[in-house]
Amino acid sequence: MGKAAALVWLLAASVILVKADEHTHTYTDNEEVVLWMNTVGPYSNRQETYSYYSLPFCKGEKESIGHYHETLGEALLGVELEHSGIDIRFKVGNPKDEFCRRLMTNDDYESLAFAIQHEYSYQMYLDDLPLIALVGEPDQSDPNGVILYTHKKFEIGYNGDQIVDVNVTVEGPITLKPNSEVIFTYEVVWKPSGVQFENRFDKYLDPTFFQHRIHWFSIFNSFMMVIFLVGLVWMILLRTLSKDYARYHKDDVEADDNDIGEDYGWKQVHGDVFRPPMFPLLFSSIIGTGYHLISVAFVMIALAIMAEFYTQRGSLLSATIFIYALCAPFNGYFGGGMYSRLSGKRWIKQMVVGSLLFPVIIGTVALTINWVAIYYHASRAIPFTTMLAILAICCFVVLPLNFLGTILGRNLKGQADIPCRINVVPRPIPDKKWFLEPWFIVLVSGFLPFGSIFIEMYFIFTSFWAYKIYYVYGFMFLVTVILMVVTACVTIVSTYFLLNAEDYRWRWCSFLSGSSVSLYVYLYSIYYFIFKTKMYGLFQTVFYFGYMALFSVALGAFCGTIGYISTATFIHKIYSRIKLD
Ligand SMILES: *[C@@H]1O[C@H](CO)[C@@H](O)[C@H](O)[C@H]1NC(C)=O
């Protein structure tokens, strides 16, 4: 388990040329144990963080051992480790002792009071184990008073030569006053512990939350829905299609007097169904991006099931970027191949659009959020060098790999293989009832897929925005598969309705029908913001809605592509069975 993580980690680190700190996690007696201060931020929004020393805390006497080497993932996540200056030695206890003092000026007082009133807490790392502690608390007896904790007590559990457990308790409350001196103290207690090193992260996981009955129940529920849906789709299609075929071949069979030989429905549009969609370049780029995201999602879920990403800060993000770059050939292969089948001519342009479409969307949102973060001096502001690294990955890894995929796709899958000829003159699309209009079909199609995932969305949102580590990737895998099946069934049925209304614009319609689940997810995220979080302020709002929009866009591309793939397969099947004169 740990090995797979280490491998991905190593690969990611070597590709992006950012070397992680070497940690063997074993200590000799009296060896230095480094306590890293990470960030401070309001408890209600885990993602809004500022550097620890932006609050008027002081550093201990101990010499700093230089800045931590950040990995790409950490830099993007706003991890800012700084040395605490607290002297901790392996298995050497330390009674309560002063480590620094600071005169609180008026400004210092103001910022600390603000932080305490907004429930700020700070994060630390000791041997990669996260610690979190409150800065202080509002004074109950005095509405304007604030209480600051000045004493930190570290209880460290060791097993052999390894650290397996850390607790911090904050004590020493003082009523904070401007222009007073504050003395910060610390205490270290070492205890032998029976926890195994491999299991030392277990106490951060929350099985009662993630493996709650509701979670199991929702998966079971969605699963039943899938069985029901698949059965339903199968029956409808089998019955209607066989009836349709029979009617279509009525020349061979004795004529049925009920229909007067008038052809109707989807067969009428056989000369148009395989007509290229509007904006073929954009369409193939989006579908290519969808294939890309599907492959990334599957590889990442598989890796996350095998490797415990949560034991290594930022490793999930670093690995995702690495896998995203590595999966770029899928984008070119499917996007470029499709563009060629739609007889597009500007394939280089398609390749560039296809490979940069998603990165540009992410970049735009991230840069907008970055402006706000810089304005607020949040540690979330992405450093310039990190941006350059990401840009370099896009230009020198993603683009060439995509090029490779495009060449392959054009040569191996570039020939159109349509079962019906395309008429020269497009057929006019007849007027139809409002509930058969594409916009309505698209809107309705998102409903069932959303129903199958919204409980999972709650768990994912909660682990992203609150202090929970998501670790039940097996659940995530099941839900993803369920979502794919539901999306496929629903889009096939809705496209069948569309074609029966003699509207042949199924390509965009099937994509949008699949992707409309993301609209509902975004609406759900608004609900979640209002009722499930206590976020406030411009920064948190922009941050939340920006990243939720990105998530929804990615989900939309994912599900839309699933919808398109399944519908395309279905359409090829049914139209290759009708015999044309
Ligand atoms: C940390 O706290 C937990 C829960 O209170 C306790 O079970 C554990 O023994 C503590 N660890 C140490 C090293 O004191």
Coordinates of C-alpha atoms and ligand atoms in Angstrom, one line a residue:
M1 CA 0.0 0.0 0.0
G2 CA 2.6 2.5 1.1
K3 CA 4.8 1.4 -1.7
A4 CA 2.4 2.3 -4.4
A5 CA 2.0 5.7 -2.9
A6 CA 5.7 6.1 -2.7
L7 CA 6.1 5.0 -6.3
V8 CA 3.5 7.5 -7.6
W9 CA 5.0 10.1 -5.4
L10 CA 8.5 9.5 -6.7
L11 CA 7.4 9.5 -10.3
A12 CA 5.4 12.7 -9.8
A13 CA 8.3 14.3 -7.9
S14 CA 10.9 13.4 -10.5
V15 CA 8.7 14.6 -13.4
I16 CA 8.0 18.0 -11.9
L17 CA 11.6 18.3 -10.6
V18 CA 10.5 19.2 -7.1
K19 CA 12.2 17.1 -4.6
A20 CA 10.4 16.1 -1.5
D21 CA 12.1 16.1 1.9
E22 CA 13.7 12.8 2.7
H23 CA 11.8 11.4 5.7
T24 CA 12.8 8.0 7.0
H25 CA 10.5 8.4 9.9
T26 CA 12.9 6.7 12.3
Y27 CA 14.8 8.5 15.1
T28 CA 17.6 7.8 17.5
D29 CA 17.2 8.9 21.1
N30 CA 17.7 12.6 21.6
E31 CA 17.5 13.2 17.8
E32 CA 15.8 16.4 16.8
V33 CA 12.1 16.1 15.9
V34 CA 11.0 19.1 13.8
L35 CA 7.7 20.7 14.5
W36 CA 6.5 22.6 11.4
M37 CA 4.0 25.4 11.7
N38 CA 1.6 25.3 8.7
T39 CA -1.2 27.8 8.4
V40 CA -3.9 29.5 10.4
G41 CA -7.5 30.0 9.2
P42 CA -11.1 30.1 10.3
Y43 CA -12.4 26.8 11.4
S44 CA -15.5 27.0 9.3
N45 CA -13.5 27.0 6.0
R46 CA -10.7 24.6 5.9
Q47 CA -9.6 26.0 2.5
E48 CA -9.0 29.6 3.6
T49 CA -5.6 29.7 5.1
Y50 CA -2.9 32.2 5.9
S51 CA 0.7 31.7 6.9
Y52 CA 1.2 31.0 10.6
Y53 CA 3.3 34.0 11.2
S54 CA 0.8 36.4 9.7
L55 CA -0.6 36.4 13.2
P56 CA 1.6 37.9 15.9
F57 CA 3.1 34.6 17.1
C58 CA 6.8 34.4 17.9
K59 CA 9.5 31.9 17.0
G60 CA 11.5 30.0 19.6
E61 CA 15.2 30.4 20.1
K62 CA 16.0 27.3 18.2
E63 CA 17.8 27.9 15.0
S64 CA 15.6 27.5 11.9
I65 CA 16.7 24.7 9.6
G66 CA 15.7 26.5 6.5
H67 CA 12.6 26.4 4.5
Y68 CA 10.8 23.3 3.7
H69 CA 11.1 22.0 0.2
E70 CA 7.6 22.2 -1.2
T71 CA 6.2 19.8 -3.7
L72 CA 4.0 21.0 -6.5
G73 CA 0.8 19.7 -4.8
E74 CA 1.7 21.5 -1.6
A75 CA 2.5 24.7 -3.3
L76 CA -0.9 24.6 -5.0
L77 CA -2.7 23.7 -1.8
G78 CA -1.1 26.6 0.1
V79 CA 0.9 24.5 2.5
E80 CA 3.5 26.8 4.0
L81 CA 5.6 25.0 6.5
E82 CA 7.8 27.1 8.7
H83 CA 10.0 26.1 11.5
S84 CA 8.4 26.5 14.9
G85 CA 11.6 27.2 16.8
I86 CA 10.5 24.7 19.5
D87 CA 13.2 22.3 20.5
I88 CA 11.8 18.7 20.6
R89 CA 14.1 15.7 21.0
F90 CA 13.1 12.1 20.5
K91 CA 12.1 10.5 23.8
V92 CA 13.3 13.5 25.8
G93 CA 10.5 15.0 27.9
N94 CA 10.3 18.7 28.5
P95 CA 8.6 20.2 31.5
K96 CA 6.6 23.4 31.0
D97 CA 9.0 25.9 29.7
E98 CA 9.0 29.3 28.0
F99 CA 10.0 29.4 24.3
C100 CA 9.3 33.0 23.4
R101 CA 7.7 36.2 24.4
R102 CA 6.2 39.0 22.5
L103 CA 5.0 42.5 23.2
M104 CA 1.5 42.8 21.7
T105 CA 1.1 46.2 20.1
N106 CA -2.3 47.6 19.2
D107 CA -2.1 46.1 15.7
D108 CA -1.1 42.7 17.1
Y109 CA -4.0 42.8 19.5
E110 CA -6.4 43.8 16.7
S111 CA -5.4 40.9 14.5
L112 CA -5.4 38.3 17.3
A113 CA -8.8 39.5 18.5
F114 CA -10.2 39.2 15.0
A115 CA -8.7 35.7 14.6
I116 CA -10.1 34.5 18.0
Q117 CA -13.5 36.0 17.3
H118 CA -13.6 34.1 14.0
E119 CA -12.6 30.8 15.6
Y120 CA -9.2 30.7 13.9
S121 CA -7.1 27.6 14.5
Y122 CA -3.6 26.7 13.4
Q123 CA -2.2 23.6 11.9
M124 CA 1.1 22.0 12.6
Y125 CA 3.0 18.9 11.4
L126 CA 5.1 16.7 13.5
D127 CA 6.8 13.9 11.6
D128 CA 4.0 14.4 8.9
L129 CA 1.3 13.9 11.5
P130 CA -1.2 16.8 11.4
L131 CA -2.0 18.7 14.6
I132 CA -4.7 21.3 15.0
A133 CA -5.3 23.7 17.8
L134 CA -7.4 26.7 18.5
V135 CA -5.8 30.2 18.8
G136 CA -8.1 31.2 21.6
E137 CA -11.8 31.7 22.5
P138 CA -14.1 34.6 23.0
D139 CA -14.5 35.6 26.6
Q140 CA -17.9 34.5 27.9
S141 CA -18.2 37.1 30.6
D142 CA -17.1 40.1 28.4
P143 CA -18.5 40.5 24.9
N144 CA -15.4 42.4 23.7
G145 CA -12.8 40.3 25.6
V146 CA -10.8 37.6 24.0
I147 CA -8.9 34.8 25.6
L148 CA -5.6 33.6 24.1
Y149 CA -4.0 30.2 24.8
T150 CA -0.4 30.5 25.5
H151 CA 0.6 27.0 26.5
K152 CA 1.0 24.1 24.1
K153 CA 1.3 20.6 25.5
F154 CA 2.5 17.9 23.1
E155 CA 1.9 14.3 24.0
I156 CA 3.9 12.1 21.7
G157 CA 3.4 8.4 21.5
Y158 CA 6.4 6.4 20.2
N159 CA 6.7 2.8 19.2
G160 CA 10.3 1.6 19.0
D161 CA 12.2 4.2 17.0
Q162 CA 9.1 5.7 15.3
I163 CA 6.5 8.3 16.2
V164 CA 3.0 6.9 16.0
D165 CA 0.8 9.3 17.8
V166 CA 0.7 13.0 18.6
N167 CA -1.8 15.0 20.6
V168 CA -1.7 18.7 21.3
T169 CA -3.6 20.5 24.0
V170 CA -3.7 24.2 24.4
E171 CA -3.9 25.6 27.9
G172 CA -2.8 28.7 29.8
P173 CA -5.6 31.0 28.9
I174 CA -4.9 34.7 29.4
T175 CA -7.2 37.7 28.7
L176 CA -5.5 39.5 25.9
K177 CA -4.9 43.2 26.3
P178 CA -3.1 45.6 24.0
N179 CA 0.4 46.7 24.9
S180 CA 1.0 43.7 27.2
E181 CA 3.7 41.1 27.0
V182 CA 2.6 37.6 26.3
I183 CA 4.8 34.6 27.2
F184 CA 4.4 31.5 25.1
T185 CA 5.2 28.2 26.8
Y186 CA 5.4 24.6 25.7
E187 CA 5.7 21.1 27.2
V188 CA 6.6 17.8 25.7
V189 CA 5.6 14.4 27.1
W190 CA 6.7 11.1 25.6
K191 CA 4.7 8.0 26.0
P192 CA 5.2 4.5 24.7
S193 CA 2.3 3.5 22.5
G194 CA 1.1 0.3 21.0
V195 CA -0.1 1.8 17.8
Q196 CA 1.6 0.4 14.7
F197 CA 3.4 2.8 12.4
E198 CA 1.3 1.7 9.4
N199 CA -1.9 2.5 11.3
R200 CA -0.9 5.8 12.8
F201 CA -3.2 7.7 10.4
D202 CA -6.2 5.6 11.3
K203 CA -7.2 8.0 14.1
Y204 CA -7.8 10.8 11.6
L205 CA -10.2 8.7 9.6
D206 CA -13.9 8.8 10.6
P207 CA -15.5 5.5 9.9
T208 CA -18.7 6.4 11.8
F209 CA -19.2 9.3 9.4
F210 CA -18.1 7.7 6.1
Q211 CA -19.4 4.2 6.7
H212 CA -22.7 5.4 8.1
R213 CA -25.8 3.4 7.4
I214 CA -27.0 6.2 5.1
H215 CA -23.9 5.8 2.9
W216 CA -24.4 2.1 2.5
F217 CA -28.1 2.6 2.0
S218 CA -27.7 5.2 -0.7
I219 CA -25.3 3.0 -2.7
F220 CA -27.7 0.1 -2.4
N221 CA -30.5 2.4 -3.4
S222 CA -28.7 3.6 -6.5
F223 CA -27.8 0.1 -7.3
M224 CA -31.4 -1.0 -7.3
M225 CA -32.2 2.1 -9.4
V226 CA -29.6 1.0 -12.0
I227 CA -31.0 -2.5 -12.2
F228 CA -34.5 -1.1 -12.6
L229 CA -33.4 1.4 -15.2
V230 CA -31.4 -1.0 -17.3
G231 CA -34.3 -3.4 -17.3
L232 CA -36.7 -0.7 -18.3
V233 CA -34.5 0.7 -21.1
W234 CA -33.9 -2.8 -22.3
M235 CA -37.6 -3.6 -22.4
I236 CA -38.7 -0.4 -24.0
L237 CA -36.1 -0.6 -26.7
L238 CA -36.6 -4.2 -27.4
R239 CA -40.3 -3.9 -27.8
T240 CA -40.5 -0.6 -29.7
L241 CA -37.5 -1.3 -31.9
S242 CA -38.8 -4.7 -32.9
K243 CA -42.2 -3.3 -33.7
D244 CA -40.5 -0.4 -35.6
Y245 CA -38.4 -2.8 -37.6
A246 CA -41.4 -5.0 -38.4
R247 CA -43.3 -2.0 -39.6
Y248 CA -40.4 -0.8 -41.7
H249 CA -40.1 -4.1 -43.4
K250 CA -43.8 -4.4 -44.1
D251 CA -43.1 -4.9 -47.8
D252 CA -41.9 -8.3 -46.9
V253 CA -44.6 -9.0 -44.4
E254 CA -48.3 -8.7 -45.2
A255 CA -49.3 -5.1 -44.8
D256 CA -50.8 -4.1 -41.5
D257 CA -53.9 -2.1 -42.1
N258 CA -53.5 0.0 -39.0
D259 CA -50.7 2.1 -40.4
I260 CA -51.2 3.3 -43.9
G261 CA -47.7 2.6 -44.9
E262 CA -46.6 6.0 -43.6
D263 CA -43.1 5.8 -42.3
Y264 CA -42.6 7.7 -39.1
G265 CA -40.2 8.4 -36.3
W266 CA -36.5 7.8 -36.1
K267 CA -36.1 5.9 -39.4
Q268 CA -37.2 9.0 -41.3
V269 CA -34.0 10.8 -40.4
H270 CA -31.6 8.1 -41.5
G271 CA -30.2 10.4 -44.2
D272 CA -29.4 13.0 -41.5
V273 CA -28.4 11.3 -38.3
F274 CA -24.8 11.0 -39.3
R275 CA -24.5 14.6 -40.4
P276 CA -21.6 16.3 -38.5
P277 CA -22.8 18.4 -35.6
M278 CA -22.6 22.1 -35.4
F279 CA -19.1 23.3 -34.5
P280 CA -17.4 20.0 -35.2
L281 CA -14.0 21.3 -34.0
L282 CA -15.3 22.3 -30.6
F283 CA -17.4 19.2 -30.3
S284 CA -14.6 16.8 -30.9
S285 CA -12.4 18.8 -28.6
I286 CA -14.9 18.5 -25.8
I287 CA -15.4 14.8 -26.4
G288 CA -11.6 14.3 -26.4
T289 CA -11.4 16.2 -23.1
G290 CA -14.2 14.0 -21.7
Y291 CA -12.3 10.8 -22.6
H292 CA -9.2 12.3 -21.0
L293 CA -11.1 13.1 -17.8
I294 CA -12.7 9.6 -17.7
S295 CA -9.3 8.0 -17.9
V296 CA -7.8 10.3 -15.3
A297 CA -10.7 9.6 -13.0
F298 CA -10.4 5.8 -13.3
V299 CA -6.6 5.8 -12.8
M300 CA -6.9 8.1 -9.8
I301 CA -9.6 6.1 -8.1
A302 CA -7.7 2.9 -8.6
L303 CA -4.5 4.5 -7.3
A304 CA -6.4 6.0 -4.3
I305 CA -7.8 2.6 -3.4
M306 CA -4.3 1.1 -3.4
A307 CA -2.3 3.9 -2.0
E308 CA -3.1 5.9 1.1
F309 CA -2.7 9.4 -0.3
Y310 CA -3.8 11.1 2.9
T311 CA -0.6 10.1 4.6
Q312 CA 1.4 12.5 2.4
R313 CA 0.5 16.1 2.2
G314 CA -0.5 17.3 -1.3
S315 CA 0.3 13.9 -2.9
L316 CA -3.2 13.4 -4.2
L317 CA -3.0 16.7 -6.2
S318 CA 0.6 16.1 -7.4
A319 CA -0.4 12.6 -8.6
T320 CA -3.5 13.9 -10.3
I321 CA -1.5 16.5 -12.3
F322 CA 1.0 13.8 -13.2
I323 CA -1.7 11.3 -14.3
Y324 CA -3.5 14.1 -16.2
A325 CA -0.4 14.8 -18.2
L326 CA 0.2 11.1 -18.8
C327 CA -3.3 10.5 -20.0
A328 CA -3.1 13.2 -22.6
P329 CA -2.8 10.7 -25.5
F330 CA -6.4 9.6 -24.9
N331 CA -7.6 13.1 -25.5
G332 CA -5.8 13.3 -28.9
Y333 CA -6.7 9.7 -29.9
F334 CA -10.4 10.1 -29.4
G335 CA -10.8 13.8 -30.1
G336 CA -8.5 13.9 -33.1
G337 CA -10.0 10.6 -34.5
M338 CA -13.5 11.9 -34.1
Y339 CA -12.6 15.2 -35.8
S340 CA -11.2 13.3 -38.7
R341 CA -14.3 11.1 -39.0
L342 CA -16.4 14.2 -39.1
S343 CA -14.2 15.2 -42.0
G344 CA -12.7 18.2 -40.3
K345 CA -9.7 19.7 -42.0
R346 CA -8.0 21.9 -39.4
W347 CA -6.7 19.1 -37.3
I348 CA -3.7 21.0 -35.7
K349 CA -6.1 23.6 -34.5
Q350 CA -8.4 20.9 -33.1
M351 CA -5.5 19.3 -31.3
V352 CA -4.4 22.6 -29.6
V353 CA -8.0 23.4 -28.7
G354 CA -8.6 19.9 -27.4
S355 CA -5.5 19.8 -25.2
L356 CA -5.8 23.3 -23.8
L357 CA -9.6 23.5 -23.4
F358 CA -9.7 22.1 -19.9
P359 CA -6.4 23.6 -18.6
V360 CA -7.5 27.0 -19.8
I361 CA -10.8 26.8 -18.0
I362 CA -9.0 25.7 -14.8
G363 CA -6.4 28.4 -15.3
T364 CA -9.1 31.1 -15.7
V365 CA -10.9 30.2 -12.6
A366 CA -7.7 29.6 -10.6
L367 CA -6.3 33.0 -11.6
T368 CA -9.5 34.8 -10.7
I369 CA -9.4 33.2 -7.3
N370 CA -5.7 34.0 -7.1
W371 CA -6.4 37.7 -7.4
V372 CA -8.7 37.5 -4.5
A373 CA -6.3 35.4 -2.5
I374 CA -3.4 37.8 -3.1
Y375 CA -5.7 40.7 -2.1
Y376 CA -6.4 38.9 1.2
H377 CA -2.7 37.7 1.6
A378 CA -4.0 34.2 1.9
S379 CA -1.4 31.4 1.7
R380 CA -3.6 30.0 -1.1
A381 CA -2.1 32.5 -3.5
I382 CA -0.3 30.4 -6.0
P383 CA 3.4 31.3 -6.3
F384 CA 4.6 32.5 -9.7
T385 CA 7.2 29.7 -10.0
T386 CA 4.4 27.2 -9.5
M387 CA 2.4 28.7 -12.2
L388 CA 5.4 28.5 -14.5
A389 CA 5.8 24.8 -13.6
I390 CA 2.2 24.1 -14.5
L391 CA 2.5 26.1 -17.7
A392 CA 5.6 24.1 -18.6
I393 CA 3.8 20.8 -17.9
C394 CA 1.0 21.9 -20.3
C395 CA 3.4 22.9 -23.1
F396 CA 6.1 20.3 -22.8
V397 CA 4.2 17.2 -21.6
V398 CA 0.5 17.5 -22.3
L399 CA 0.7 19.1 -25.8
P400 CA 3.3 16.6 -27.2
L401 CA 1.5 13.6 -25.8
N402 CA -1.7 14.9 -27.1
F403 CA -0.1 15.3 -30.5
L404 CA 1.0 11.7 -30.4
G405 CA -2.5 10.6 -29.6
T406 CA -3.9 12.7 -32.4
I407 CA -1.6 11.2 -35.0
L408 CA -2.6 7.7 -33.8
G409 CA -6.3 8.5 -33.7
R410 CA -6.4 10.0 -37.1
N411 CA -4.6 7.0 -38.6
L412 CA -6.3 4.2 -36.7
K413 CA -9.8 5.6 -36.2
G414 CA -10.0 8.4 -38.7
Q415 CA -12.2 6.7 -41.3
A416 CA -15.9 7.4 -41.1
D417 CA -17.9 4.1 -40.7
I418 CA -21.5 5.2 -40.9
P419 CA -24.2 2.7 -41.8
C420 CA -26.4 5.2 -43.7
R421 CA -25.5 7.7 -46.4
I422 CA -25.9 11.3 -45.6
N423 CA -28.4 13.2 -47.8
V424 CA -27.1 16.2 -49.6
V425 CA -29.9 18.4 -48.5
P426 CA -30.7 18.5 -44.8
R427 CA -34.2 17.6 -43.9
P428 CA -36.2 20.3 -42.2
I429 CA -36.9 19.6 -38.6
P430 CA -40.6 19.5 -38.0
D431 CA -42.3 21.4 -35.2
K432 CA -42.9 19.4 -32.1
K433 CA -44.4 19.6 -28.6
W434 CA -42.4 21.6 -26.0
F435 CA -41.5 18.5 -24.1
L436 CA -39.7 17.1 -27.1
E437 CA -37.6 20.2 -27.6
P438 CA -33.9 19.5 -27.0
W439 CA -33.6 22.0 -24.2
F440 CA -36.3 20.3 -22.2
I441 CA -34.9 16.8 -22.9
V442 CA -31.5 18.0 -21.8
L443 CA -32.8 19.5 -18.6
V444 CA -34.8 16.5 -17.6
S445 CA -32.1 14.0 -18.4
G446 CA -29.8 15.2 -15.5
F447 CA -32.4 14.3 -12.9
L448 CA -31.9 10.6 -12.4
P449 CA -28.1 10.7 -12.6
F450 CA -28.1 13.4 -10.0
G451 CA -30.4 11.2 -7.8
S452 CA -27.9 8.4 -8.0
I453 CA -24.9 10.5 -6.7
F454 CA -26.1 13.3 -4.5
I455 CA -25.5 11.4 -1.2
E456 CA -22.0 10.8 -2.4
M457 CA -21.6 14.5 -3.2
Y458 CA -22.4 15.3 0.4
F459 CA -19.6 13.1 1.6
I460 CA -17.1 14.5 -1.0
F461 CA -18.1 18.1 -0.3
T462 CA -17.8 17.5 3.4
S463 CA -14.3 16.1 3.2
F464 CA -13.2 18.9 0.9
W465 CA -14.7 21.8 2.9
A466 CA -14.6 20.4 6.4
Y467 CA -12.0 18.5 8.5
K468 CA -12.6 15.0 7.2
I469 CA -10.3 12.8 5.3
Y470 CA -12.0 11.1 2.4
Y471 CA -10.7 7.5 2.3
V472 CA -13.6 5.4 1.1
Y473 CA -12.6 5.3 -2.5
G474 CA -14.3 1.9 -3.0
F475 CA -17.6 3.7 -2.5
M476 CA -16.5 6.4 -4.9
F477 CA -15.7 3.7 -7.5
L478 CA -19.1 2.1 -7.1
V479 CA -20.9 5.4 -7.4
T480 CA -18.9 6.4 -10.5
V481 CA -19.8 3.1 -12.2
I482 CA -23.5 3.6 -11.2
L483 CA -23.4 7.2 -12.4
M484 CA -22.0 6.0 -15.8
V485 CA -24.7 3.3 -16.3
V486 CA -27.5 5.6 -15.3
T487 CA -26.3 8.4 -17.5
A488 CA -25.9 6.0 -20.4
C489 CA -29.5 4.6 -20.0
V490 CA -31.0 8.0 -19.6
T491 CA -29.3 9.6 -22.6
I492 CA -30.2 6.7 -24.8
V493 CA -33.8 7.0 -24.0
S494 CA -33.9 10.7 -24.3
T495 CA -32.2 10.5 -27.7
Y496 CA -34.6 7.9 -28.8
F497 CA -37.4 10.4 -28.1
L498 CA -35.6 13.1 -29.9
L499 CA -35.1 11.0 -33.0
N500 CA -38.7 9.9 -33.0
A501 CA -39.7 13.5 -33.1
E502 CA -37.6 13.5 -36.3
D503 CA -35.0 15.8 -34.9
Y504 CA -31.6 14.5 -35.9
R505 CA -29.4 16.8 -33.8
W506 CA -28.6 14.1 -31.4
R507 CA -24.8 14.6 -31.0
W508 CA -24.9 17.8 -29.0
C509 CA -28.2 16.8 -27.4
S510 CA -26.8 13.5 -26.1
F511 CA -23.7 15.2 -24.8
L512 CA -25.7 17.9 -23.1
S513 CA -28.2 15.5 -21.7
G514 CA -25.4 13.6 -20.1
S515 CA -23.7 16.7 -18.8
S516 CA -26.8 18.3 -17.4
V517 CA -26.3 16.4 -14.1
S518 CA -23.5 18.9 -13.4
L519 CA -26.1 21.7 -13.4
Y520 CA -27.9 20.0 -10.6
V521 CA -24.7 19.3 -8.7
Y522 CA -23.9 23.0 -8.9
L523 CA -27.4 23.9 -7.6
Y524 CA -26.8 21.4 -4.8
S525 CA -23.5 23.0 -4.0
I526 CA -25.4 26.3 -3.5
Y527 CA -27.7 24.5 -1.1
Y528 CA -24.7 23.0 0.6
F529 CA -23.0 26.4 1.0
I530 CA -26.1 28.0 2.6
F531 CA -27.2 25.2 4.9
K532 CA -24.2 23.0 5.6
T533 CA -21.3 25.4 5.9
K534 CA -20.7 28.5 7.9
M535 CA -18.6 30.2 5.3
Y536 CA -18.7 34.0 5.0
G537 CA -16.8 36.8 3.4
L538 CA -15.8 37.5 -0.2
F539 CA -12.7 35.2 -0.2
Q540 CA -14.5 32.1 1.0
T541 CA -17.5 32.7 -1.3
V542 CA -15.3 33.2 -4.4
F543 CA -13.2 30.3 -3.5
Y544 CA -16.1 28.0 -2.9
F545 CA -18.1 28.8 -6.0
G546 CA -15.1 29.0 -8.2
Y547 CA -13.9 25.5 -7.3
M548 CA -17.4 24.1 -7.3
A549 CA -17.9 25.5 -10.8
L550 CA -14.6 23.8 -11.9
F551 CA -15.8 20.5 -10.3
S552 CA -19.1 20.8 -12.1
V553 CA -17.5 21.5 -15.5
A554 CA -15.3 18.5 -15.1
L555 CA -18.2 16.3 -14.1
G556 CA -20.2 17.7 -17.0
A557 CA -17.5 16.8 -19.5
F558 CA -17.2 13.3 -17.9
C559 CA -20.9 12.5 -17.9
G560 CA -21.6 14.2 -21.2
T561 CA -19.0 12.1 -22.9
I562 CA -20.5 9.0 -21.3
G563 CA -23.8 10.1 -22.7
Y564 CA -22.4 10.7 -26.2
I565 CA -20.5 7.4 -26.3
S566 CA -23.4 5.3 -25.3
T567 CA -25.8 7.1 -27.6
A568 CA -23.5 6.9 -30.5
T569 CA -23.1 3.1 -30.0
F570 CA -26.9 2.8 -29.8
I571 CA -27.5 4.8 -32.9
H572 CA -25.0 2.9 -34.9
K573 CA -26.7 -0.3 -33.8
I574 CA -30.2 0.7 -34.7
Y575 CA -29.4 2.3 -38.0
S576 CA -27.3 -0.5 -39.2
R577 CA -30.2 -2.8 -38.9
I578 CA -32.6 -0.9 -41.2
K579 CA -32.2 -1.9 -44.8
L580 CA -32.2 0.8 -47.3
D581 CA -33.2 0.5 -50.8
Ligands
LIG1 C1 -4.1 11.2 22.3 O1 -5.5 11.3 22.6 C2 -6.2 10.1 22.4 C3 -7.7 10.4 22.7 O2 -7.9 11.1 23.8 C4 -5.7 9.0 23.4 O3 -6.4 7.8 23.1 C5 -4.2 8.8 23.1 O4 -3.6 7.8 24.0 C6 -3.4 10.1 23.2 N1 -2.1 9.9 22.7 C7 -1.0 10.2 23.5 C8 0.3 10.0 22.9 O5 -1.2 10.8 24.5

